[in-house]
């Protein structure tokens, strides 16, 4: 089983979103697809939450425009818009809950689009499994509670007909049996989510799709002489990612190293490129 993660930069507009079905068809069904909110949507939600009037119309327009350009059915659009409004009503006074709308609705839109392209899958809410010890937008994972939650969904993840499974990065929830309290894993949390799923499900490989070919010695967009690393050890990758700003957060690497799960960084726009393999 492999975990494939697609960030907001890869899914920044309709042109990019339309590439997703063909990429997924390159893989066997035995995959978990982790997606971020489209583009800079998380930033927009953060700005709206911080504003006085919390005008949600911008978010509704954002999603409606994408769905129309993806040519989703009127029924699908109605379902998504209703879900948007329900989530806004539910989470308008919860910062992590409000931010989670981006991932929840983006994954729902993608689900409709993948089905439109004859890619059957199961849409699953990541926060049902990934549990945290606090309620912030930069929460710490409660690993014991997360493994316990996984047991409650054992049938889903052990049944071949459930796959592929489409889920969200970034979002989580407090370990509280009384009430569901949304939490978030912080910026770059979607990469970490992919590592978490890889870790708890003992994946064969985790693949992060980015807008560059892999990990470089420097920012390739700023330094033409930057060297691409084709292979790195966990230790070397951790040091590089701690020293310079790269496309992978160090904590993502550490979680996979614990179970010796290979991490591959590939270019969303050039999937034939080798990329960087960390193992």
mmCIF file of C-alpha atoms in Angstrom:
data_model
loop_
_atom_site.group_PDB
_atom_site.id
_atom_site.type_symbol
_atom_site.label_atom_id
_atom_site.label_comp_id
_atom_site.label_asym_id
_atom_site.label_seq_id
_atom_site.Cartn_x
_atom_site.Cartn_y
_atom_site.Cartn_z
ATOM 1 C CA UNK A 1 0.000 0.000 0.000
ATOM 2 C CA UNK A 2 1.205 3.496 -0.860
ATOM 3 C CA UNK A 3 0.249 6.918 0.452
ATOM 4 C CA UNK A 4 0.108 9.692 -2.155
ATOM 5 C CA UNK A 5 -0.095 13.299 -1.024
ATOM 6 C CA UNK A 6 -1.098 16.248 -3.205
ATOM 7 C CA UNK A 7 -0.650 19.733 -1.767
ATOM 8 C CA UNK A 8 -2.460 22.976 -2.433
ATOM 9 C CA UNK A 9 0.333 24.085 -4.757
ATOM 10 C CA UNK A 10 -0.306 21.071 -6.998
ATOM 11 C CA UNK A 11 -4.067 21.651 -6.866
ATOM 12 C CA UNK A 12 -3.901 25.438 -7.159
ATOM 13 C CA UNK A 13 -6.316 25.820 -10.083
ATOM 14 C CA UNK A 14 -8.637 23.911 -12.408
ATOM 15 C CA UNK A 15 -5.888 23.220 -14.944
ATOM 16 C CA UNK A 16 -3.847 21.465 -12.246
ATOM 17 C CA UNK A 17 -6.816 19.648 -10.724
ATOM 18 C CA UNK A 18 -7.617 18.141 -14.129
ATOM 19 C CA UNK A 19 -4.227 16.402 -14.127
ATOM 20 C CA UNK A 20 -5.040 14.378 -11.011
ATOM 21 C CA UNK A 21 -7.082 11.512 -12.556
ATOM 22 C CA UNK A 22 -4.373 10.607 -15.080
ATOM 23 C CA UNK A 23 -1.706 10.613 -12.348
ATOM 24 C CA UNK A 24 -3.778 8.371 -10.083
ATOM 25 C CA UNK A 25 -4.353 5.916 -12.933
ATOM 26 C CA UNK A 26 -0.583 5.312 -12.970
ATOM 27 C CA UNK A 27 -0.931 3.549 -9.595
ATOM 28 C CA UNK A 28 -2.650 0.406 -8.365
ATOM 29 C CA UNK A 29 -5.886 0.768 -6.398
ATOM 30 C CA UNK A 30 -4.086 0.017 -3.146
ATOM 31 C CA UNK A 31 -3.429 3.692 -2.360
ATOM 32 C CA UNK A 32 -4.424 6.349 0.130
ATOM 33 C CA UNK A 33 -4.751 9.806 -1.428
ATOM 34 C CA UNK A 34 -4.122 12.706 0.952
ATOM 35 C CA UNK A 35 -5.127 16.147 -0.331
ATOM 36 C CA UNK A 36 -4.717 19.688 0.929
ATOM 37 C CA UNK A 37 -7.099 22.596 0.466
ATOM 38 C CA UNK A 38 -6.970 24.057 -3.035
ATOM 39 C CA UNK A 39 -4.359 26.754 -3.697
ATOM 40 C CA UNK A 40 -4.139 29.455 -1.038
ATOM 41 C CA UNK A 41 -7.569 28.667 0.399
ATOM 42 C CA UNK A 42 -6.255 28.112 3.937
ATOM 43 C CA UNK A 43 -4.807 31.642 3.905
ATOM 44 C CA UNK A 44 -8.156 33.016 2.721
ATOM 45 C CA UNK A 45 -10.038 31.176 5.471
ATOM 46 C CA UNK A 46 -7.564 32.477 8.046
ATOM 47 C CA UNK A 47 -8.096 36.056 6.837
ATOM 48 C CA UNK A 48 -11.879 35.680 6.903
ATOM 49 C CA UNK A 49 -11.827 34.194 10.398
ATOM 50 C CA UNK A 50 -9.712 37.129 11.618
ATOM 51 C CA UNK A 51 -12.029 39.726 10.056
ATOM 52 C CA UNK A 52 -14.960 41.310 11.877
ATOM 53 C CA UNK A 53 -17.825 40.259 9.622
ATOM 54 C CA UNK A 54 -16.492 36.814 8.572
ATOM 55 C CA UNK A 55 -17.933 37.100 5.068
ATOM 56 C CA UNK A 56 -18.115 33.521 3.812
ATOM 57 C CA UNK A 57 -19.346 34.486 0.330
ATOM 58 C CA UNK A 58 -15.770 34.563 -0.983
ATOM 59 C CA UNK A 59 -15.340 30.901 -0.080
ATOM 60 C CA UNK A 60 -18.647 29.901 -1.661
ATOM 61 C CA UNK A 61 -17.726 31.760 -4.860
ATOM 62 C CA UNK A 62 -14.279 30.151 -4.850
ATOM 63 C CA UNK A 63 -15.680 26.624 -4.753
ATOM 64 C CA UNK A 64 -18.571 27.320 -7.112
ATOM 65 C CA UNK A 65 -16.209 28.699 -9.760
ATOM 66 C CA UNK A 66 -13.981 25.617 -9.550
ATOM 67 C CA UNK A 67 -16.931 23.216 -9.742
ATOM 68 C CA UNK A 68 -18.458 24.985 -12.741
ATOM 69 C CA UNK A 69 -15.140 24.889 -14.582
ATOM 70 C CA UNK A 70 -14.764 21.197 -13.724
ATOM 71 C CA UNK A 71 -18.264 20.768 -15.180
ATOM 72 C CA UNK A 72 -19.650 18.986 -12.155
ATOM 73 C CA UNK A 73 -23.377 18.278 -12.152
ATOM 74 C CA UNK A 74 -25.839 20.764 -10.686
ATOM 75 C CA UNK A 75 -26.704 18.202 -8.025
ATOM 76 C CA UNK A 76 -23.050 17.831 -7.000
ATOM 77 C CA UNK A 77 -22.653 21.602 -6.788
ATOM 78 C CA UNK A 78 -25.756 21.905 -4.603
ATOM 79 C CA UNK A 79 -24.466 19.209 -2.248
ATOM 80 C CA UNK A 80 -21.065 20.900 -1.889
ATOM 81 C CA UNK A 81 -22.515 24.386 -1.341
ATOM 82 C CA UNK A 82 -24.888 23.035 1.323
ATOM 83 C CA UNK A 83 -21.971 21.300 3.023
ATOM 84 C CA UNK A 84 -19.999 24.565 2.930
ATOM 85 C CA UNK A 85 -22.816 26.447 4.625
ATOM 86 C CA UNK A 86 -23.337 23.707 7.215
ATOM 87 C CA UNK A 87 -19.624 23.697 8.080
ATOM 88 C CA UNK A 88 -19.560 27.486 8.302
ATOM 89 C CA UNK A 89 -22.492 27.432 10.718
ATOM 90 C CA UNK A 90 -20.868 24.676 12.774
ATOM 91 C CA UNK A 91 -17.331 26.089 12.930
ATOM 92 C CA UNK A 92 -17.623 29.870 12.657
ATOM 93 C CA UNK A 93 -16.458 30.251 16.261
ATOM 94 C CA UNK A 94 -13.714 27.608 16.112
ATOM 95 C CA UNK A 95 -10.432 28.636 14.491
ATOM 96 C CA UNK A 96 -9.194 25.094 13.712
ATOM 97 C CA UNK A 97 -12.695 24.074 12.652
ATOM 98 C CA UNK A 98 -12.970 27.063 10.330
ATOM 99 C CA UNK A 99 -9.605 26.304 8.718
ATOM 100 C CA UNK A 100 -10.574 22.646 8.256
ATOM 101 C CA UNK A 101 -13.368 23.703 5.878
ATOM 102 C CA UNK A 102 -10.719 24.081 3.171
ATOM 103 C CA UNK A 103 -9.631 20.447 3.291
ATOM 104 C CA UNK A 104 -13.086 19.010 3.909
ATOM 105 C CA UNK A 105 -14.737 20.761 0.974
ATOM 106 C CA UNK A 106 -11.763 20.508 -1.405
ATOM 107 C CA UNK A 107 -11.707 16.730 -0.887
ATOM 108 C CA UNK A 108 -15.461 16.568 -1.501
ATOM 109 C CA UNK A 109 -15.094 18.478 -4.778
ATOM 110 C CA UNK A 110 -12.245 16.162 -5.809
ATOM 111 C CA UNK A 111 -14.347 13.139 -4.906
ATOM 112 C CA UNK A 112 -17.118 14.228 -7.270
ATOM 113 C CA UNK A 113 -14.560 14.998 -9.977
ATOM 114 C CA UNK A 114 -12.805 11.637 -9.645
ATOM 115 C CA UNK A 115 -16.129 9.798 -9.834
ATOM 116 C CA UNK A 116 -16.965 11.833 -12.934
ATOM 117 C CA UNK A 117 -13.743 10.424 -14.394
ATOM 118 C CA UNK A 118 -14.669 6.845 -13.451
ATOM 119 C CA UNK A 119 -12.239 6.636 -10.541
ATOM 120 C CA UNK A 120 -14.162 4.850 -7.815
ATOM 121 C CA UNK A 121 -12.906 5.405 -4.279
ATOM 122 C CA UNK A 122 -13.926 5.875 -0.652
ATOM 123 C CA UNK A 123 -13.985 9.396 0.791
ATOM 124 C CA UNK A 124 -12.885 9.285 4.438
ATOM 125 C CA UNK A 125 -12.540 12.056 7.019
ATOM 126 C CA UNK A 126 -8.990 11.996 8.419
ATOM 127 C CA UNK A 127 -9.965 13.582 11.734
ATOM 128 C CA UNK A 128 -11.927 10.440 12.625
ATOM 129 C CA UNK A 129 -8.572 8.729 13.109
ATOM 130 C CA UNK A 130 -5.900 11.373 13.726
ATOM 131 C CA UNK A 131 -6.279 12.511 17.338
ATOM 132 C CA UNK A 132 -4.479 15.285 19.204
ATOM 133 C CA UNK A 133 -3.797 16.281 22.794
ATOM 134 C CA UNK A 134 -4.910 19.919 22.415
ATOM 135 C CA UNK A 135 -7.338 22.046 20.389
ATOM 136 C CA UNK A 136 -5.059 24.504 18.598
ATOM 137 C CA UNK A 137 -4.331 25.020 14.891
ATOM 138 C CA UNK A 138 -0.884 23.562 15.558
ATOM 139 C CA UNK A 139 -1.775 20.546 17.661
ATOM 140 C CA UNK A 140 0.347 17.649 18.866
ATOM 141 C CA UNK A 141 -0.719 14.141 17.893
ATOM 142 C CA UNK A 142 -1.902 11.736 20.568
ATOM 143 C CA UNK A 143 -0.432 8.546 19.124
ATOM 144 C CA UNK A 144 -2.126 6.084 21.448
ATOM 145 C CA UNK A 145 -5.538 7.615 20.766
ATOM 146 C CA UNK A 146 -4.797 7.643 17.033
ATOM 147 C CA UNK A 147 -3.959 3.926 17.007
ATOM 148 C CA UNK A 148 -7.099 3.248 19.056
ATOM 149 C CA UNK A 149 -9.207 5.202 16.559
ATOM 150 C CA UNK A 150 -7.699 3.222 13.703
ATOM 151 C CA UNK A 151 -9.029 0.038 15.316
ATOM 152 C CA UNK A 152 -12.555 1.468 15.028
ATOM 153 C CA UNK A 153 -12.086 1.709 11.251
ATOM 154 C CA UNK A 154 -10.160 -1.530 10.826
ATOM 155 C CA UNK A 155 -12.647 -2.989 8.340
ATOM 156 C CA UNK A 156 -12.369 0.002 6.007
ATOM 157 C CA UNK A 157 -8.581 -0.109 5.833
ATOM 158 C CA UNK A 158 -8.372 -3.897 5.595
ATOM 159 C CA UNK A 159 -10.948 -4.332 2.821
ATOM 160 C CA UNK A 160 -9.543 -4.139 -0.702
ATOM 161 C CA UNK A 161 -12.827 -2.835 -2.138
ATOM 162 C CA UNK A 162 -12.482 0.296 0.040
ATOM 163 C CA UNK A 163 -9.419 1.425 -1.899
ATOM 164 C CA UNK A 164 -8.400 3.873 -3.189
ATOM 165 C CA UNK A 165 -9.195 5.933 -0.095
ATOM 166 C CA UNK A 166 -9.366 9.716 -0.498
ATOM 167 C CA UNK A 167 -8.760 11.741 2.650
ATOM 168 C CA UNK A 168 -7.545 15.107 3.915
ATOM 169 C CA UNK A 169 -4.266 16.440 5.186
ATOM 170 C CA UNK A 170 -3.887 18.979 8.001
ATOM 171 C CA UNK A 171 -7.113 18.176 9.884
ATOM 172 C CA UNK A 172 -7.434 16.230 13.122
ATOM 173 C CA UNK A 173 -9.565 16.190 16.268
ATOM 174 C CA UNK A 174 -9.208 16.190 20.030
ATOM 175 C CA UNK A 175 -9.189 12.827 21.759
ATOM 176 C CA UNK A 176 -12.529 13.350 23.466
ATOM 177 C CA UNK A 177 -15.291 10.767 23.470
ATOM 178 C CA UNK A 178 -17.880 13.289 24.644
ATOM 179 C CA UNK A 179 -17.741 15.883 21.860
ATOM 180 C CA UNK A 180 -16.066 16.161 18.469
ATOM 181 C CA UNK A 181 -13.581 19.042 18.639
ATOM 182 C CA UNK A 182 -11.732 19.883 15.394
ATOM 183 C CA UNK A 183 -8.001 20.561 15.544
ATOM 184 C CA UNK A 184 -5.229 21.105 12.976
ATOM 185 C CA UNK A 185 -1.655 19.884 12.586
ATOM 186 C CA UNK A 186 -0.115 23.237 11.652
ATOM 187 C CA UNK A 187 1.207 24.532 8.355
ATOM 188 C CA UNK A 188 2.853 21.812 6.286
ATOM 189 C CA UNK A 189 0.492 19.539 8.193
ATOM 190 C CA UNK A 190 -0.639 17.714 5.055
ATOM 191 C CA UNK A 191 2.823 16.246 4.489
ATOM 192 C CA UNK A 192 2.800 15.161 8.112
ATOM 193 C CA UNK A 193 -0.653 13.610 7.671
ATOM 194 C CA UNK A 194 0.694 11.484 4.823
ATOM 195 C CA UNK A 195 3.525 10.346 7.096
ATOM 196 C CA UNK A 196 1.050 9.593 9.895
ATOM 197 C CA UNK A 197 -1.084 7.389 7.646
ATOM 198 C CA UNK A 198 2.060 5.725 6.321
ATOM 199 C CA UNK A 199 3.237 5.091 9.877
ATOM 200 C CA UNK A 200 0.022 3.722 11.378
ATOM 201 C CA UNK A 201 -0.843 1.597 8.324
ATOM 202 C CA UNK A 202 2.709 0.335 7.688
ATOM 203 C CA UNK A 203 2.726 1.616 4.116
ATOM 204 C CA UNK A 204 5.291 0.414 1.596
ATOM 205 C CA UNK A 205 6.004 3.978 0.495
ATOM 206 C CA UNK A 206 4.864 7.576 0.934
ATOM 207 C CA UNK A 207 4.986 9.862 -2.110
ATOM 208 C CA UNK A 208 4.729 13.648 -1.796
ATOM 209 C CA UNK A 209 3.870 15.449 -5.033
ATOM 210 C CA UNK A 210 5.373 18.942 -5.243
ATOM 211 C CA UNK A 211 6.011 21.686 -7.801
ATOM 212 C CA UNK A 212 9.747 20.833 -7.977
ATOM 213 C CA UNK A 213 11.649 17.660 -8.897
ATOM 214 C CA UNK A 214 12.697 16.838 -5.336
ATOM 215 C CA UNK A 215 15.010 18.064 -2.581
ATOM 216 C CA UNK A 216 17.737 20.450 -3.688
ATOM 217 C CA UNK A 217 20.840 21.855 -2.029
ATOM 218 C CA UNK A 218 19.193 25.303 -2.321
ATOM 219 C CA UNK A 219 15.960 26.797 -3.649
ATOM 220 C CA UNK A 220 16.044 25.918 -7.388
ATOM 221 C CA UNK A 221 13.714 28.812 -8.158
ATOM 222 C CA UNK A 222 16.300 31.240 -6.794
ATOM 223 C CA UNK A 223 19.577 29.423 -7.446
ATOM 224 C CA UNK A 224 20.137 27.912 -10.895
ATOM 225 C CA UNK A 225 23.161 26.007 -9.589
ATOM 226 C CA UNK A 226 21.134 24.166 -6.940
ATOM 227 C CA UNK A 227 21.863 20.429 -6.907
ATOM 228 C CA UNK A 228 19.046 17.875 -6.965
ATOM 229 C CA UNK A 229 19.509 14.967 -4.560
ATOM 230 C CA UNK A 230 18.298 11.722 -6.146
ATOM 231 C CA UNK A 231 18.785 9.653 -2.985
ATOM 232 C CA UNK A 232 19.233 10.604 0.642
ATOM 233 C CA UNK A 233 19.420 8.720 3.904
ATOM 234 C CA UNK A 234 16.873 9.662 6.565
ATOM 235 C CA UNK A 235 19.665 11.257 8.597
ATOM 236 C CA UNK A 236 21.021 13.330 5.703
ATOM 237 C CA UNK A 237 17.550 14.430 4.615
ATOM 238 C CA UNK A 238 16.667 15.438 8.172
ATOM 239 C CA UNK A 239 19.836 17.539 8.462
ATOM 240 C CA UNK A 240 19.279 19.241 5.097
ATOM 241 C CA UNK A 241 15.624 20.000 5.827
ATOM 242 C CA UNK A 242 16.569 21.379 9.242
ATOM 243 C CA UNK A 243 19.328 23.568 7.825
ATOM 244 C CA UNK A 244 17.696 25.066 4.741
ATOM 245 C CA UNK A 245 14.079 25.604 3.779
ATOM 246 C CA UNK A 246 13.041 22.673 1.589
ATOM 247 C CA UNK A 247 9.824 21.118 0.349
ATOM 248 C CA UNK A 248 9.654 18.625 3.242
ATOM 249 C CA UNK A 249 9.201 19.287 6.956
ATOM 250 C CA UNK A 250 11.749 17.406 9.122
ATOM 251 C CA UNK A 251 9.048 15.861 11.342
ATOM 252 C CA UNK A 252 7.576 14.139 8.277
ATOM 253 C CA UNK A 253 10.902 12.404 7.683
ATOM 254 C CA UNK A 254 11.324 11.373 11.329
ATOM 255 C CA UNK A 255 7.952 9.642 11.541
ATOM 256 C CA UNK A 256 8.686 7.512 8.488
ATOM 257 C CA UNK A 257 12.228 6.739 9.622
ATOM 258 C CA UNK A 258 10.822 5.080 12.752
ATOM 259 C CA UNK A 259 9.365 2.333 10.556
ATOM 260 C CA UNK A 260 11.903 2.556 7.720
ATOM 261 C CA UNK A 261 9.216 3.575 5.224
ATOM 262 C CA UNK A 262 10.698 5.156 2.069
ATOM 263 C CA UNK A 263 9.672 8.739 1.297
ATOM 264 C CA UNK A 264 9.667 9.921 -2.321
ATOM 265 C CA UNK A 265 9.304 13.524 -3.492
ATOM 266 C CA UNK A 266 8.044 13.813 -7.070
ATOM 267 C CA UNK A 267 7.122 16.641 -9.424
ATOM 268 C CA UNK A 268 3.360 16.876 -10.004
ATOM 269 C CA UNK A 269 3.983 18.386 -13.453
ATOM 270 C CA UNK A 270 6.664 15.875 -14.416
ATOM 271 C CA UNK A 271 5.854 12.515 -12.855
ATOM 272 C CA UNK A 272 8.305 10.716 -15.148
ATOM 273 C CA UNK A 273 11.167 12.504 -13.360
ATOM 274 C CA UNK A 274 12.909 10.302 -10.796
ATOM 275 C CA UNK A 275 12.545 12.720 -7.881
ATOM 276 C CA UNK A 276 14.239 12.307 -4.506
ATOM 277 C CA UNK A 277 14.040 9.065 -2.539
ATOM 278 C CA UNK A 278 14.687 9.107 1.201
ATOM 279 C CA UNK A 279 15.331 5.720 2.773
#
